[in-house]
């Protein structure tokens, strides 16, 4: 509607400028006006014609955008729907959800304290899904393979509680190689030191639930290396061992349902 009104306005402007040029053309011969004023009138007609052409092209372009569109596929509706989605997701994120179930630790905020976005308030430790990092000597890694069974004991419960796990990965280097200040033996006064490589061992979740552990405890590890048909290192295409959460999976679904409800109410 606005584009059509703009075309009509430009049409009226062009007609007015053409009438002005016609009157001035008749008066030039009698000397009532100067030739310069007639030139200005012609330029005004050209400008009005260009403005009309621009308005007509704008109308055609907008008609092409909305031609054969429904309420849900209209460009303006799509733009507004994107804003509704963003607002819906922002509203849902005003409720802070824990990505995993666990124990709150390292809390740095108090009740009633005002915090800024991005500030770390606490850590959530999922104590039902733990692993052990065994720092094995480099001479002990010869027969270590992925998937080998492991038995573990801890000073917390003693030998009466035995945990079972399996080897799931090794680090890409020794602990000293990734230290903050790696050792440099450039003086030639070199003494061989047995290096250690972190090996990750996954624990049985049921056993951890029955006998809970805390992070940082000491464990005694015994790896059964009889089965050596596995790989030494994790393959590139191996499954990830990271934590996963689904607490944010329904945010977009709720936003889409809200958008669809608004469109259906106005269809």
PDB file of C-alpha atoms in Angstrom:
ATOM      1  CA  UNK A   1       0.000   0.000   0.000  1.00  0.00           C
ATOM      2  CA  UNK A   2       2.782   2.442   0.842  1.00  0.00           C
ATOM      3  CA  UNK A   3       4.649   1.668  -2.391  1.00  0.00           C
ATOM      4  CA  UNK A   4       1.502   2.195  -4.480  1.00  0.00           C
ATOM      5  CA  UNK A   5       0.877   5.515  -2.758  1.00  0.00           C
ATOM      6  CA  UNK A   6       4.462   6.527  -3.465  1.00  0.00           C
ATOM      7  CA  UNK A   7       4.007   5.720  -7.176  1.00  0.00           C
ATOM      8  CA  UNK A   8       0.839   7.823  -7.297  1.00  0.00           C
ATOM      9  CA  UNK A   9       2.620  10.716  -5.543  1.00  0.00           C
ATOM     10  CA  UNK A  10       5.504  10.602  -8.021  1.00  0.00           C
ATOM     11  CA  UNK A  11       3.017  10.488 -10.917  1.00  0.00           C
ATOM     12  CA  UNK A  12       1.344  13.639  -9.637  1.00  0.00           C
ATOM     13  CA  UNK A  13       4.731  15.349  -9.235  1.00  0.00           C
ATOM     14  CA  UNK A  14       5.694  14.453 -12.800  1.00  0.00           C
ATOM     15  CA  UNK A  15       2.399  15.804 -14.182  1.00  0.00           C
ATOM     16  CA  UNK A  16       2.850  19.062 -12.267  1.00  0.00           C
ATOM     17  CA  UNK A  17       6.403  19.542 -13.515  1.00  0.00           C
ATOM     18  CA  UNK A  18       5.321  18.791 -17.100  1.00  0.00           C
ATOM     19  CA  UNK A  19       2.576  21.433 -16.871  1.00  0.00           C
ATOM     20  CA  UNK A  20       5.077  23.950 -15.508  1.00  0.00           C
ATOM     21  CA  UNK A  21       7.457  23.232 -18.388  1.00  0.00           C
ATOM     22  CA  UNK A  22       4.604  23.586 -20.947  1.00  0.00           C
ATOM     23  CA  UNK A  23       3.629  27.010 -19.562  1.00  0.00           C
ATOM     24  CA  UNK A  24       7.221  28.220 -19.516  1.00  0.00           C
ATOM     25  CA  UNK A  25       7.805  27.001 -23.081  1.00  0.00           C
ATOM     26  CA  UNK A  26       4.919  29.229 -24.269  1.00  0.00           C
ATOM     27  CA  UNK A  27       6.303  32.238 -22.392  1.00  0.00           C
ATOM     28  CA  UNK A  28       9.866  31.982 -23.626  1.00  0.00           C
ATOM     29  CA  UNK A  29       8.958  33.189 -27.157  1.00  0.00           C
ATOM     30  CA  UNK A  30       7.371  36.377 -25.767  1.00  0.00           C
ATOM     31  CA  UNK A  31      10.343  37.078 -23.512  1.00  0.00           C
ATOM     32  CA  UNK A  32       8.291  36.882 -20.307  1.00  0.00           C
ATOM     33  CA  UNK A  33      10.759  34.389 -18.759  1.00  0.00           C
ATOM     34  CA  UNK A  34      14.396  33.649 -19.409  1.00  0.00           C
ATOM     35  CA  UNK A  35      15.730  30.616 -21.211  1.00  0.00           C
ATOM     36  CA  UNK A  36      17.539  29.578 -18.037  1.00  0.00           C
ATOM     37  CA  UNK A  37      14.243  29.192 -16.200  1.00  0.00           C
ATOM     38  CA  UNK A  38      12.979  26.906 -18.993  1.00  0.00           C
ATOM     39  CA  UNK A  39      16.111  24.778 -18.625  1.00  0.00           C
ATOM     40  CA  UNK A  40      15.432  24.447 -14.873  1.00  0.00           C
ATOM     41  CA  UNK A  41      11.864  23.360 -15.633  1.00  0.00           C
ATOM     42  CA  UNK A  42      13.126  20.642 -18.015  1.00  0.00           C
ATOM     43  CA  UNK A  43      15.547  19.398 -15.359  1.00  0.00           C
ATOM     44  CA  UNK A  44      12.693  19.273 -12.871  1.00  0.00           C
ATOM     45  CA  UNK A  45      10.690  17.120 -15.300  1.00  0.00           C
ATOM     46  CA  UNK A  46      13.613  14.733 -15.701  1.00  0.00           C
ATOM     47  CA  UNK A  47      14.049  14.479 -11.922  1.00  0.00           C
ATOM     48  CA  UNK A  48      10.338  13.785 -11.476  1.00  0.00           C
ATOM     49  CA  UNK A  49      10.476  11.127 -14.209  1.00  0.00           C
ATOM     50  CA  UNK A  50      13.463   9.450 -12.514  1.00  0.00           C
ATOM     51  CA  UNK A  51      11.679   9.507  -9.133  1.00  0.00           C
ATOM     52  CA  UNK A  52       8.615   7.879 -10.714  1.00  0.00           C
ATOM     53  CA  UNK A  53      10.756   5.188 -12.330  1.00  0.00           C
ATOM     54  CA  UNK A  54      12.453   4.465  -9.004  1.00  0.00           C
ATOM     55  CA  UNK A  55       9.127   4.227  -7.180  1.00  0.00           C
ATOM     56  CA  UNK A  56       7.752   1.888  -9.853  1.00  0.00           C
ATOM     57  CA  UNK A  57      10.773  -0.408  -9.623  1.00  0.00           C
ATOM     58  CA  UNK A  58      10.484  -0.444  -5.825  1.00  0.00           C
ATOM     59  CA  UNK A  59       6.836  -1.473  -6.143  1.00  0.00           C
ATOM     60  CA  UNK A  60       7.722  -4.273  -8.581  1.00  0.00           C
ATOM     61  CA  UNK A  61      10.491  -5.569  -6.336  1.00  0.00           C
ATOM     62  CA  UNK A  62       8.278  -5.670  -3.255  1.00  0.00           C
ATOM     63  CA  UNK A  63       5.498  -7.332  -5.233  1.00  0.00           C
ATOM     64  CA  UNK A  64       7.949 -10.033  -6.325  1.00  0.00           C
ATOM     65  CA  UNK A  65       8.908 -10.641  -2.685  1.00  0.00           C
ATOM     66  CA  UNK A  66       5.347 -11.156  -1.479  1.00  0.00           C
ATOM     67  CA  UNK A  67       3.907 -12.761  -4.584  1.00  0.00           C
ATOM     68  CA  UNK A  68       2.432 -16.229  -3.917  1.00  0.00           C
ATOM     69  CA  UNK A  69       3.339 -16.046  -0.212  1.00  0.00           C
ATOM     70  CA  UNK A  70       1.217 -17.078   2.727  1.00  0.00           C
ATOM     71  CA  UNK A  71       1.017 -15.497   6.148  1.00  0.00           C
ATOM     72  CA  UNK A  72       3.760 -17.730   7.459  1.00  0.00           C
ATOM     73  CA  UNK A  73       6.134 -17.170   4.515  1.00  0.00           C
ATOM     74  CA  UNK A  74       5.721 -13.401   4.205  1.00  0.00           C
ATOM     75  CA  UNK A  75       9.109 -11.608   4.540  1.00  0.00           C
ATOM     76  CA  UNK A  76       7.852  -9.263   7.247  1.00  0.00           C
ATOM     77  CA  UNK A  77       6.381 -12.190   9.168  1.00  0.00           C
ATOM     78  CA  UNK A  78       9.655 -14.125   8.883  1.00  0.00           C
ATOM     79  CA  UNK A  79      11.614 -11.151  10.227  1.00  0.00           C
ATOM     80  CA  UNK A  80       9.189 -10.732  13.117  1.00  0.00           C
ATOM     81  CA  UNK A  81       9.295 -14.485  13.819  1.00  0.00           C
ATOM     82  CA  UNK A  82      13.096 -14.332  14.125  1.00  0.00           C
ATOM     83  CA  UNK A  83      12.745 -11.582  16.731  1.00  0.00           C
ATOM     84  CA  UNK A  84      10.157 -13.662  18.630  1.00  0.00           C
ATOM     85  CA  UNK A  85      12.521 -16.660  18.632  1.00  0.00           C
ATOM     86  CA  UNK A  86      15.379 -14.588  20.007  1.00  0.00           C
ATOM     87  CA  UNK A  87      13.151 -13.069  22.679  1.00  0.00           C
ATOM     88  CA  UNK A  88      11.765 -16.482  23.655  1.00  0.00           C
ATOM     89  CA  UNK A  89      15.245 -18.006  24.006  1.00  0.00           C
ATOM     90  CA  UNK A  90      16.466 -14.977  25.975  1.00  0.00           C
ATOM     91  CA  UNK A  91      13.470 -15.323  28.310  1.00  0.00           C
ATOM     92  CA  UNK A  92      14.091 -19.030  28.867  1.00  0.00           C
ATOM     93  CA  UNK A  93      17.731 -18.338  29.716  1.00  0.00           C
ATOM     94  CA  UNK A  94      16.759 -16.042  32.564  1.00  0.00           C
ATOM     95  CA  UNK A  95      16.403 -19.320  34.475  1.00  0.00           C
ATOM     96  CA  UNK A  96      19.886 -20.695  35.101  1.00  0.00           C
ATOM     97  CA  UNK A  97      19.909 -24.457  34.628  1.00  0.00           C
ATOM     98  CA  UNK A  98      22.700 -26.812  35.626  1.00  0.00           C
ATOM     99  CA  UNK A  99      23.968 -28.654  32.535  1.00  0.00           C
ATOM    100  CA  UNK A 100      24.636 -31.817  34.594  1.00  0.00           C
ATOM    101  CA  UNK A 101      23.580 -33.161  37.969  1.00  0.00           C
ATOM    102  CA  UNK A 102      26.240 -33.045  40.645  1.00  0.00           C
ATOM    103  CA  UNK A 103      27.662 -31.225  43.639  1.00  0.00           C
ATOM    104  CA  UNK A 104      28.141 -27.448  43.703  1.00  0.00           C
ATOM    105  CA  UNK A 105      31.701 -26.382  44.502  1.00  0.00           C
ATOM    106  CA  UNK A 106      33.893 -23.282  44.129  1.00  0.00           C
ATOM    107  CA  UNK A 107      30.867 -21.007  44.648  1.00  0.00           C
ATOM    108  CA  UNK A 108      31.905 -17.369  44.315  1.00  0.00           C
ATOM    109  CA  UNK A 109      28.515 -15.609  44.749  1.00  0.00           C
ATOM    110  CA  UNK A 110      26.110 -15.047  47.601  1.00  0.00           C
ATOM    111  CA  UNK A 111      22.332 -14.729  47.783  1.00  0.00           C
ATOM    112  CA  UNK A 112      21.214 -11.301  46.610  1.00  0.00           C
ATOM    113  CA  UNK A 113      24.475 -10.476  44.868  1.00  0.00           C
ATOM    114  CA  UNK A 114      24.215  -8.836  41.449  1.00  0.00           C
ATOM    115  CA  UNK A 115      26.332 -10.533  38.787  1.00  0.00           C
ATOM    116  CA  UNK A 116      27.227  -9.585  35.233  1.00  0.00           C
ATOM    117  CA  UNK A 117      26.834 -11.859  32.193  1.00  0.00           C
ATOM    118  CA  UNK A 118      29.766 -14.190  31.726  1.00  0.00           C
ATOM    119  CA  UNK A 119      30.837 -14.233  35.380  1.00  0.00           C
ATOM    120  CA  UNK A 120      31.675 -17.697  36.744  1.00  0.00           C
ATOM    121  CA  UNK A 121      29.461 -18.236  39.794  1.00  0.00           C
ATOM    122  CA  UNK A 122      30.134 -21.861  40.699  1.00  0.00           C
ATOM    123  CA  UNK A 123      31.255 -25.243  39.440  1.00  0.00           C
ATOM    124  CA  UNK A 124      29.062 -28.341  39.258  1.00  0.00           C
ATOM    125  CA  UNK A 125      30.963 -31.611  39.643  1.00  0.00           C
ATOM    126  CA  UNK A 126      29.116 -34.742  38.414  1.00  0.00           C
ATOM    127  CA  UNK A 127      30.405 -37.242  40.959  1.00  0.00           C
ATOM    128  CA  UNK A 128      28.506 -40.105  39.308  1.00  0.00           C
ATOM    129  CA  UNK A 129      30.689 -39.944  36.183  1.00  0.00           C
ATOM    130  CA  UNK A 130      34.333 -39.854  37.190  1.00  0.00           C
ATOM    131  CA  UNK A 131      37.595 -41.064  35.736  1.00  0.00           C
ATOM    132  CA  UNK A 132      41.063 -41.689  37.089  1.00  0.00           C
ATOM    133  CA  UNK A 133      44.254 -40.230  35.647  1.00  0.00           C
ATOM    134  CA  UNK A 134      47.045 -42.746  36.175  1.00  0.00           C
ATOM    135  CA  UNK A 135      50.523 -41.273  35.696  1.00  0.00           C
ATOM    136  CA  UNK A 136      52.331 -44.358  34.417  1.00  0.00           C
ATOM    137  CA  UNK A 137      56.038 -44.556  33.768  1.00  0.00           C
ATOM    138  CA  UNK A 138      57.153 -44.598  30.162  1.00  0.00           C
ATOM    139  CA  UNK A 139      58.513 -48.099  30.684  1.00  0.00           C
ATOM    140  CA  UNK A 140      55.029 -49.250  31.736  1.00  0.00           C
ATOM    141  CA  UNK A 141      53.300 -48.005  28.577  1.00  0.00           C
ATOM    142  CA  UNK A 142      54.692 -50.709  26.303  1.00  0.00           C
ATOM    143  CA  UNK A 143      51.798 -53.082  26.883  1.00  0.00           C
ATOM    144  CA  UNK A 144      49.029 -50.560  27.649  1.00  0.00           C
ATOM    145  CA  UNK A 145      46.127 -50.758  25.176  1.00  0.00           C
ATOM    146  CA  UNK A 146      42.713 -49.130  25.003  1.00  0.00           C
ATOM    147  CA  UNK A 147      39.936 -51.177  26.553  1.00  0.00           C
ATOM    148  CA  UNK A 148      42.119 -53.138  28.963  1.00  0.00           C
ATOM    149  CA  UNK A 149      40.427 -53.886  32.324  1.00  0.00           C
ATOM    150  CA  UNK A 150      41.677 -52.087  35.406  1.00  0.00           C
ATOM    151  CA  UNK A 151      41.202 -52.691  39.125  1.00  0.00           C
ATOM    152  CA  UNK A 152      41.570 -49.794  41.514  1.00  0.00           C
ATOM    153  CA  UNK A 153      41.611 -49.184  45.248  1.00  0.00           C
ATOM    154  CA  UNK A 154      41.678 -45.965  47.210  1.00  0.00           C
ATOM    155  CA  UNK A 155      42.924 -44.963  50.630  1.00  0.00           C
ATOM    156  CA  UNK A 156      39.430 -43.639  51.368  1.00  0.00           C
ATOM    157  CA  UNK A 157      37.882 -47.134  51.623  1.00  0.00           C
ATOM    158  CA  UNK A 158      40.974 -49.319  51.729  1.00  0.00           C
ATOM    159  CA  UNK A 159      41.351 -52.702  50.085  1.00  0.00           C
ATOM    160  CA  UNK A 160      37.853 -53.826  51.053  1.00  0.00           C
ATOM    161  CA  UNK A 161      36.369 -51.753  48.191  1.00  0.00           C
ATOM    162  CA  UNK A 162      37.673 -52.566  44.716  1.00  0.00           C
ATOM    163  CA  UNK A 163      36.689 -50.446  41.720  1.00  0.00           C
ATOM    164  CA  UNK A 164      36.713 -51.725  38.161  1.00  0.00           C
ATOM    165  CA  UNK A 165      37.351 -49.680  35.069  1.00  0.00           C
ATOM    166  CA  UNK A 166      38.952 -49.712  31.632  1.00  0.00           C
ATOM    167  CA  UNK A 167      41.605 -47.749  29.799  1.00  0.00           C
ATOM    168  CA  UNK A 168      39.990 -45.174  27.500  1.00  0.00           C
ATOM    169  CA  UNK A 169      42.911 -43.016  26.425  1.00  0.00           C
ATOM    170  CA  UNK A 170      46.412 -41.674  26.854  1.00  0.00           C
ATOM    171  CA  UNK A 171      47.710 -38.137  26.755  1.00  0.00           C
ATOM    172  CA  UNK A 172      49.656 -36.940  23.725  1.00  0.00           C
ATOM    173  CA  UNK A 173      52.815 -36.356  25.754  1.00  0.00           C
ATOM    174  CA  UNK A 174      54.433 -36.583  29.141  1.00  0.00           C
ATOM    175  CA  UNK A 175      53.480 -34.382  32.040  1.00  0.00           C
ATOM    176  CA  UNK A 176      56.758 -32.457  31.885  1.00  0.00           C
ATOM    177  CA  UNK A 177      56.299 -31.740  28.165  1.00  0.00           C
ATOM    178  CA  UNK A 178      53.098 -29.807  28.854  1.00  0.00           C
ATOM    179  CA  UNK A 179      54.299 -28.139  32.029  1.00  0.00           C
ATOM    180  CA  UNK A 180      54.135 -24.369  32.373  1.00  0.00           C
ATOM    181  CA  UNK A 181      57.939 -24.222  32.314  1.00  0.00           C
ATOM    182  CA  UNK A 182      59.196 -27.288  30.396  1.00  0.00           C
ATOM    183  CA  UNK A 183      62.684 -28.473  31.307  1.00  0.00           C
ATOM    184  CA  UNK A 184      65.436 -27.494  28.857  1.00  0.00           C
ATOM    185  CA  UNK A 185      68.629 -29.571  28.876  1.00  0.00           C
ATOM    186  CA  UNK A 186      70.761 -27.249  26.760  1.00  0.00           C
ATOM    187  CA  UNK A 187      73.820 -27.151  29.043  1.00  0.00           C
ATOM    188  CA  UNK A 188      74.911 -30.717  28.367  1.00  0.00           C
ATOM    189  CA  UNK A 189      74.691 -31.667  32.039  1.00  0.00           C
ATOM    190  CA  UNK A 190      71.880 -34.161  31.422  1.00  0.00           C
ATOM    191  CA  UNK A 191      70.581 -36.731  33.884  1.00  0.00           C
ATOM    192  CA  UNK A 192      67.972 -39.206  32.700  1.00  0.00           C
ATOM    193  CA  UNK A 193      64.668 -38.917  34.556  1.00  0.00           C
ATOM    194  CA  UNK A 194      61.909 -41.460  34.047  1.00  0.00           C
ATOM    195  CA  UNK A 195      58.981 -39.627  32.460  1.00  0.00           C
ATOM    196  CA  UNK A 196      55.319 -40.269  33.183  1.00  0.00           C
ATOM    197  CA  UNK A 197      52.365 -40.128  30.797  1.00  0.00           C
ATOM    198  CA  UNK A 198      48.771 -39.546  32.010  1.00  0.00           C
ATOM    199  CA  UNK A 199      46.485 -42.490  31.171  1.00  0.00           C
ATOM    200  CA  UNK A 200      42.738 -42.024  31.570  1.00  0.00           C
ATOM    201  CA  UNK A 201      40.718 -44.815  33.165  1.00  0.00           C
ATOM    202  CA  UNK A 202      36.906 -44.794  33.167  1.00  0.00           C
ATOM    203  CA  UNK A 203      35.225 -46.098  36.326  1.00  0.00           C
ATOM    204  CA  UNK A 204      32.078 -48.170  36.603  1.00  0.00           C
ATOM    205  CA  UNK A 205      29.273 -45.671  37.407  1.00  0.00           C
ATOM    206  CA  UNK A 206      27.393 -48.226  39.514  1.00  0.00           C
ATOM    207  CA  UNK A 207      30.415 -48.788  41.750  1.00  0.00           C
ATOM    208  CA  UNK A 208      30.988 -45.052  42.091  1.00  0.00           C
ATOM    209  CA  UNK A 209      27.339 -44.616  43.102  1.00  0.00           C
ATOM    210  CA  UNK A 210      27.689 -47.338  45.732  1.00  0.00           C
ATOM    211  CA  UNK A 211      30.951 -45.912  47.080  1.00  0.00           C
ATOM    212  CA  UNK A 212      31.154 -42.195  46.207  1.00  0.00           C
ATOM    213  CA  UNK A 213      34.495 -40.564  45.497  1.00  0.00           C
ATOM    214  CA  UNK A 214      35.754 -36.997  45.481  1.00  0.00           C
ATOM    215  CA  UNK A 215      38.011 -35.311  42.983  1.00  0.00           C
ATOM    216  CA  UNK A 216      41.713 -35.406  43.805  1.00  0.00           C
ATOM    217  CA  UNK A 217      41.823 -38.638  45.826  1.00  0.00           C
ATOM    218  CA  UNK A 218      44.744 -41.029  45.457  1.00  0.00           C
ATOM    219  CA  UNK A 219      44.079 -44.347  43.707  1.00  0.00           C
ATOM    220  CA  UNK A 220      46.147 -47.489  43.342  1.00  0.00           C
ATOM    221  CA  UNK A 221      45.861 -48.844  39.806  1.00  0.00           C
ATOM    222  CA  UNK A 222      46.463 -52.341  38.435  1.00  0.00           C
ATOM    223  CA  UNK A 223      46.038 -52.780  34.668  1.00  0.00           C
ATOM    224  CA  UNK A 224      45.498 -56.221  33.173  1.00  0.00           C
ATOM    225  CA  UNK A 225      47.714 -56.097  30.052  1.00  0.00           C
ATOM    226  CA  UNK A 226      47.120 -59.640  28.812  1.00  0.00           C
ATOM    227  CA  UNK A 227      44.806 -58.435  26.030  1.00  0.00           C
ATOM    228  CA  UNK A 228      47.030 -56.406  23.701  1.00  0.00           C
ATOM    229  CA  UNK A 229      44.968 -56.405  20.515  1.00  0.00           C
ATOM    230  CA  UNK A 230      43.624 -52.880  21.091  1.00  0.00           C
ATOM    231  CA  UNK A 231      45.080 -49.546  20.004  1.00  0.00           C
ATOM    232  CA  UNK A 232      47.654 -47.636  21.991  1.00  0.00           C
ATOM    233  CA  UNK A 233      46.179 -44.205  21.279  1.00  0.00           C
ATOM    234  CA  UNK A 234      42.672 -42.925  20.648  1.00  0.00           C
ATOM    235  CA  UNK A 235      41.813 -42.843  16.938  1.00  0.00           C
ATOM    236  CA  UNK A 236      40.735 -39.628  15.277  1.00  0.00           C
ATOM    237  CA  UNK A 237      37.248 -40.983  14.512  1.00  0.00           C
ATOM    238  CA  UNK A 238      36.730 -42.430  18.009  1.00  0.00           C
ATOM    239  CA  UNK A 239      33.641 -41.498  20.013  1.00  0.00           C
ATOM    240  CA  UNK A 240      33.983 -38.485  22.279  1.00  0.00           C
ATOM    241  CA  UNK A 241      34.258 -38.925  26.048  1.00  0.00           C
ATOM    242  CA  UNK A 242      32.983 -35.428  26.837  1.00  0.00           C
ATOM    243  CA  UNK A 243      29.994 -34.618  28.999  1.00  0.00           C
ATOM    244  CA  UNK A 244      26.712 -34.090  27.194  1.00  0.00           C
ATOM    245  CA  UNK A 245      23.640 -32.186  28.299  1.00  0.00           C
ATOM    246  CA  UNK A 246      20.096 -31.876  26.975  1.00  0.00           C
ATOM    247  CA  UNK A 247      18.787 -29.119  29.240  1.00  0.00           C
ATOM    248  CA  UNK A 248      18.966 -26.585  26.397  1.00  0.00           C
ATOM    249  CA  UNK A 249      17.647 -28.878  23.667  1.00  0.00           C
ATOM    250  CA  UNK A 250      14.017 -27.742  23.944  1.00  0.00           C
ATOM    251  CA  UNK A 251      14.684 -23.982  23.894  1.00  0.00           C
ATOM    252  CA  UNK A 252      14.331 -23.670  20.116  1.00  0.00           C
ATOM    253  CA  UNK A 253      11.381 -26.085  20.069  1.00  0.00           C
ATOM    254  CA  UNK A 254       9.472 -23.916  22.555  1.00  0.00           C
ATOM    255  CA  UNK A 255      10.319 -20.796  20.536  1.00  0.00           C
ATOM    256  CA  UNK A 256       9.115 -22.427  17.306  1.00  0.00           C
ATOM    257  CA  UNK A 257       5.862 -23.494  18.985  1.00  0.00           C
ATOM    258  CA  UNK A 258       5.316 -19.924  20.202  1.00  0.00           C
ATOM    259  CA  UNK A 259       5.885 -18.526  16.702  1.00  0.00           C
ATOM    260  CA  UNK A 260       3.557 -21.100  15.124  1.00  0.00           C
ATOM    261  CA  UNK A 261       0.840 -20.321  17.663  1.00  0.00           C
ATOM    262  CA  UNK A 262       0.980 -16.598  16.827  1.00  0.00           C
ATOM    263  CA  UNK A 263       0.851 -17.283  13.082  1.00  0.00           C
ATOM    264  CA  UNK A 264      -2.086 -19.659  13.457  1.00  0.00           C
ATOM    265  CA  UNK A 265      -3.999 -17.131  15.548  1.00  0.00           C
ATOM    266  CA  UNK A 266      -3.601 -14.502  12.805  1.00  0.00           C
ATOM    267  CA  UNK A 267      -4.153 -16.737   9.780  1.00  0.00           C
TER     268      UNK A 267
END
